[in-house]
């Protein structure tokens, strides 16, 4: 009975919100010819964009890489302070509040802030990726730390180790697999989100995507999207290799 | 003889529920006390109480002459070696690194964070691993070791602390009879040479009888009797355990 009521509420909200937003499925089907026109304008992709696109996507990858590394380094202490099995409310509440605040803005809005602060270019992009990473990855990290078994923490604590030693010798090693997995996930996510940071002047392939979209040069846009697609696939594949190699080792 | 551990009407538990109920007992320094009882009797909680991992809600607890209080715990803990029921080893670290963790209270914080341990600590860790027959596997990660080998690493880590009190929760499970004999001999040596007080939770009544100077029976969180070694007979143990098991 309770399940029925729950699903009923979900359905009712779905209908009400759809009506409120004037969502009409027939608009989707009516728009298919527009899509066909878009494809027609996009094909064939403009191969003269290959070199510019390759250089730009490399810049995007570098933005994502540096931003992820910096974000991870800053996230870890905050995540540790946020873990209930390590610290009391006195530390947890402010640490989690900081992470939540940082998570509130998506990286695109952070990019706007940093473009205003440091000017256009990849540095603004790096800072934007870093800030969002701290907030998002920090949360994943403290959840991973809280998920470890209590016994290693108790065992190391019982040796008379202090808090820093307990974190170094029990909490982080026990959570290491999850932390690595999350780091890889965050990097993959940041590669995708970094592709549009250039829309607001924060460097990378987004600058060209935004420019050519505005000028309706869809064949160039398609080429850049294809380059982005290939880059993301390569990154995903490398991530799988790293997971298989490192995580498989720890399970053997 | 001074008491290493004294509990006076101690009650303790989790989330408002008492697991240990008004338990009183004294364990003299330099003796081996074995705690037996059915599953759920509170044996692990009793050991955690003695280790400061669980604080008494009522009654008083004195460890090595100091009343157990939160702010004193760090000072007491370094003198207490602890082998948890599921060992609490760090799977991704080697056997040697796990044993070295037993010296953390003696090594400087920043040194230890960089995993730089003094030569004498490394030598002691190697010696302890030799004692438990794991010298050849000291650089293997714990997750690559068998259950019995892991247990031996945990024992070596506890000894690494040079403890005044050793608390062991089912320390001898999964070990073959020869190793059990070796380790019980080591425990007795530890007691005789250093005056270490040992409190063990044990299921095997034969081991309890052979090694314990006194045996405490715990049931439903209550102390059902403490028997000195001289009063321990097979008949008494079987009767007490049968009563406990009913």
Short mmCIF file of N, CA and C in Angstrom, two decimals, chain B residues 34-105:
data_model
loop_
_atom_site.label_atom_id
_atom_site.label_comp_id
_atom_site.label_asym_id
_atom_site.label_seq_id
_atom_site.Cartn_x
_atom_site.Cartn_y
_atom_site.Cartn_z
N UNK B 34 41.80 -16.11 31.24
CA UNK B 34 41.08 -16.54 30.03
C UNK B 34 39.60 -16.31 30.25
N UNK B 35 38.96 -15.69 29.30
CA UNK B 35 37.53 -15.41 29.37
C UNK B 35 36.81 -16.38 28.42
N UNK B 36 35.87 -17.12 28.97
CA UNK B 36 35.11 -18.03 28.11
C UNK B 36 33.62 -17.72 28.25
N UNK B 37 32.85 -18.19 27.26
CA UNK B 37 31.42 -17.94 27.30
C UNK B 37 30.82 -18.18 25.93
N UNK B 38 29.50 -18.29 25.84
CA UNK B 38 28.86 -18.53 24.55
C UNK B 38 28.91 -17.28 23.67
N UNK B 39 28.58 -17.45 22.41
CA UNK B 39 28.52 -16.30 21.49
C UNK B 39 27.48 -15.31 22.01
N UNK B 40 27.85 -14.03 21.93
CA UNK B 40 26.92 -12.99 22.39
C UNK B 40 26.98 -12.73 23.88
N UNK B 41 27.93 -13.38 24.57
CA UNK B 41 28.04 -13.20 26.02
C UNK B 41 28.62 -11.84 26.39
N UNK B 42 29.32 -11.22 25.44
CA UNK B 42 29.93 -9.93 25.73
C UNK B 42 31.43 -10.00 25.88
N UNK B 43 32.02 -11.09 25.45
CA UNK B 43 33.47 -11.29 25.64
C UNK B 43 34.27 -10.22 24.89
N UNK B 44 33.90 -10.00 23.61
CA UNK B 44 34.62 -9.00 22.82
C UNK B 44 34.44 -7.61 23.43
N UNK B 45 33.23 -7.32 23.89
CA UNK B 45 32.96 -6.01 24.51
C UNK B 45 33.78 -5.85 25.78
N UNK B 46 33.95 -6.94 26.54
CA UNK B 46 34.75 -6.88 27.77
C UNK B 46 36.19 -6.52 27.44
N UNK B 47 36.69 -7.15 26.39
CA UNK B 47 38.08 -6.88 25.99
C UNK B 47 38.22 -5.43 25.50
N UNK B 48 37.22 -4.96 24.76
CA UNK B 48 37.25 -3.56 24.27
C UNK B 48 37.18 -2.58 25.45
N UNK B 49 36.45 -2.96 26.46
CA UNK B 49 36.36 -2.14 27.68
C UNK B 49 37.75 -1.99 28.28
N UNK B 50 38.46 -3.09 28.37
CA UNK B 50 39.79 -3.09 28.96
C UNK B 50 40.77 -2.31 28.10
N UNK B 51 40.46 -2.20 26.81
CA UNK B 51 41.36 -1.54 25.88
C UNK B 51 41.03 -0.07 25.67
N UNK B 52 39.93 0.38 26.31
CA UNK B 52 39.54 1.77 26.14
C UNK B 52 38.77 2.04 24.86
N UNK B 53 38.44 1.00 24.11
CA UNK B 53 37.65 1.20 22.89
C UNK B 53 36.16 1.33 23.24
N UNK B 54 35.83 0.94 24.44
CA UNK B 54 34.47 1.08 24.96
C UNK B 54 34.61 1.66 26.36
N UNK B 55 33.85 2.72 26.64
CA UNK B 55 33.96 3.35 27.96
C UNK B 55 32.84 2.87 28.86
N UNK B 56 33.12 2.70 30.16
CA UNK B 56 32.06 2.26 31.07
C UNK B 56 31.00 3.34 31.26
N UNK B 57 29.74 2.93 31.26
CA UNK B 57 28.66 3.88 31.55
C UNK B 57 28.45 3.96 33.07
N UNK B 58 28.66 2.84 33.72
CA UNK B 58 28.53 2.81 35.19
C UNK B 58 29.69 2.01 35.75
N UNK B 59 29.96 2.25 37.03
CA UNK B 59 31.03 1.51 37.68
C UNK B 59 32.38 2.13 37.37
N UNK B 60 33.42 1.47 37.85
CA UNK B 60 34.75 2.03 37.60
C UNK B 60 35.70 0.97 37.07
N UNK B 61 36.62 1.43 36.29
CA UNK B 61 37.58 0.55 35.62
C UNK B 61 38.97 1.14 35.82
N UNK B 62 39.88 0.32 36.30
CA UNK B 62 41.24 0.80 36.51
C UNK B 62 42.20 -0.08 35.73
N UNK B 63 43.04 0.55 34.91
CA UNK B 63 44.02 -0.18 34.10
C UNK B 63 45.41 0.31 34.51
N UNK B 64 46.23 -0.62 34.94
CA UNK B 64 47.60 -0.30 35.38
C UNK B 64 47.59 0.85 36.41
N UNK B 65 46.61 0.80 37.27
CA UNK B 65 46.53 1.78 38.35
C UNK B 65 45.88 3.09 37.97
N UNK B 66 45.52 3.25 36.70
CA UNK B 66 44.90 4.51 36.28
C UNK B 66 43.43 4.29 35.97
N UNK B 67 42.60 5.21 36.48
CA UNK B 67 41.17 5.12 36.18
C UNK B 67 41.00 5.42 34.69
N UNK B 68 40.18 4.60 34.06
CA UNK B 68 40.01 4.77 32.61
C UNK B 68 39.14 5.97 32.29
N UNK B 69 39.77 6.95 31.66
CA UNK B 69 39.03 8.16 31.24
C UNK B 69 39.50 8.51 29.85
N UNK B 70 38.67 9.20 29.12
CA UNK B 70 38.99 9.50 27.72
C UNK B 70 40.36 10.15 27.55
N UNK B 71 40.66 11.13 28.42
CA UNK B 71 41.90 11.88 28.20
C UNK B 71 43.14 11.10 28.60
N UNK B 72 42.92 10.00 29.32
CA UNK B 72 44.10 9.21 29.72
C UNK B 72 44.33 8.06 28.76
N UNK B 73 43.40 7.88 27.85
CA UNK B 73 43.45 6.65 27.05
C UNK B 73 44.71 6.49 26.23
N UNK B 74 45.15 7.56 25.60
CA UNK B 74 46.33 7.46 24.74
C UNK B 74 47.52 6.97 25.53
N UNK B 75 47.64 7.45 26.76
CA UNK B 75 48.75 7.07 27.60
C UNK B 75 48.70 5.59 27.96
N UNK B 76 47.50 5.12 28.22
CA UNK B 76 47.34 3.72 28.63
C UNK B 76 47.49 2.81 27.41
N UNK B 77 46.94 3.24 26.29
CA UNK B 77 46.85 2.37 25.11
C UNK B 77 48.19 1.84 24.66
N UNK B 78 49.22 2.69 24.72
CA UNK B 78 50.51 2.23 24.19
C UNK B 78 51.07 1.08 25.01
N UNK B 79 50.55 0.89 26.24
CA UNK B 79 51.01 -0.22 27.07
C UNK B 79 50.15 -1.47 26.92
N UNK B 80 49.12 -1.36 26.05
CA UNK B 80 48.21 -2.49 25.90
C UNK B 80 48.27 -3.00 24.47
N UNK B 81 48.70 -4.24 24.32
CA UNK B 81 48.69 -4.87 22.99
C UNK B 81 47.32 -5.48 22.76
N UNK B 82 46.80 -5.34 21.54
CA UNK B 82 45.43 -5.80 21.30
C UNK B 82 45.38 -6.59 20.01
N UNK B 83 44.80 -7.78 20.10
CA UNK B 83 44.59 -8.58 18.89
C UNK B 83 43.08 -8.76 18.74
N UNK B 84 42.45 -8.00 17.82
CA UNK B 84 40.99 -8.08 17.69
C UNK B 84 40.56 -9.43 17.09
N UNK B 85 39.28 -9.68 17.20
CA UNK B 85 38.72 -10.95 16.72
C UNK B 85 38.99 -11.17 15.24
N UNK B 86 38.82 -10.10 14.44
CA UNK B 86 39.07 -10.23 13.00
C UNK B 86 40.42 -9.62 12.61
N UNK B 87 41.27 -9.47 13.59
CA UNK B 87 42.69 -9.13 13.44
C UNK B 87 42.98 -7.66 13.17
N UNK B 88 42.14 -6.95 12.39
CA UNK B 88 42.38 -5.53 12.15
C UNK B 88 43.67 -5.24 11.41
N UNK B 89 44.11 -6.16 10.56
CA UNK B 89 45.33 -5.92 9.79
C UNK B 89 45.01 -5.05 8.58
N UNK B 90 46.02 -4.36 8.09
CA UNK B 90 45.85 -3.53 6.90
C UNK B 90 46.24 -4.38 5.70
N UNK B 91 45.26 -4.75 4.91
CA UNK B 91 45.44 -5.76 3.86
C UNK B 91 46.46 -5.36 2.80
N UNK B 92 46.49 -4.07 2.47
CA UNK B 92 47.36 -3.63 1.38
C UNK B 92 48.81 -3.43 1.84
N UNK B 93 49.05 -3.50 3.14
CA UNK B 93 50.42 -3.34 3.65
C UNK B 93 51.07 -4.71 3.85
N UNK B 94 52.40 -4.73 3.86
CA UNK B 94 53.10 -6.00 4.02
C UNK B 94 53.03 -6.45 5.47
N UNK B 95 53.41 -7.71 5.68
CA UNK B 95 53.44 -8.25 7.04
C UNK B 95 54.36 -7.40 7.91
N UNK B 96 55.51 -7.04 7.38
CA UNK B 96 56.48 -6.24 8.14
C UNK B 96 55.91 -4.88 8.50
N UNK B 97 55.25 -4.22 7.55
CA UNK B 97 54.67 -2.90 7.81
C UNK B 97 53.58 -2.98 8.88
N UNK B 98 52.79 -4.05 8.82
CA UNK B 98 51.75 -4.23 9.84
C UNK B 98 52.37 -4.40 11.22
N UNK B 99 53.45 -5.17 11.30
CA UNK B 99 54.09 -5.39 12.60
C UNK B 99 54.72 -4.09 13.09
N UNK B 100 55.34 -3.34 12.17
CA UNK B 100 55.96 -2.06 12.54
C UNK B 100 54.92 -1.08 13.10
N UNK B 101 53.68 -1.23 12.66
CA UNK B 101 52.62 -0.36 13.18
C UNK B 101 52.49 -0.48 14.69
N UNK B 102 52.95 -1.62 15.23
CA UNK B 102 52.92 -1.80 16.68
C UNK B 102 53.86 -0.86 17.41
N UNK B 103 54.77 -0.22 16.70
CA UNK B 103 55.74 0.67 17.35
C UNK B 103 55.37 2.14 17.18
N UNK B 104 54.20 2.43 16.64
CA UNK B 104 53.82 3.81 16.31
C UNK B 104 53.89 4.76 17.50
N UNK B 105 53.56 4.25 18.68
CA UNK B 105 53.57 5.12 19.85
C UNK B 105 55.00 5.56 20.23
#
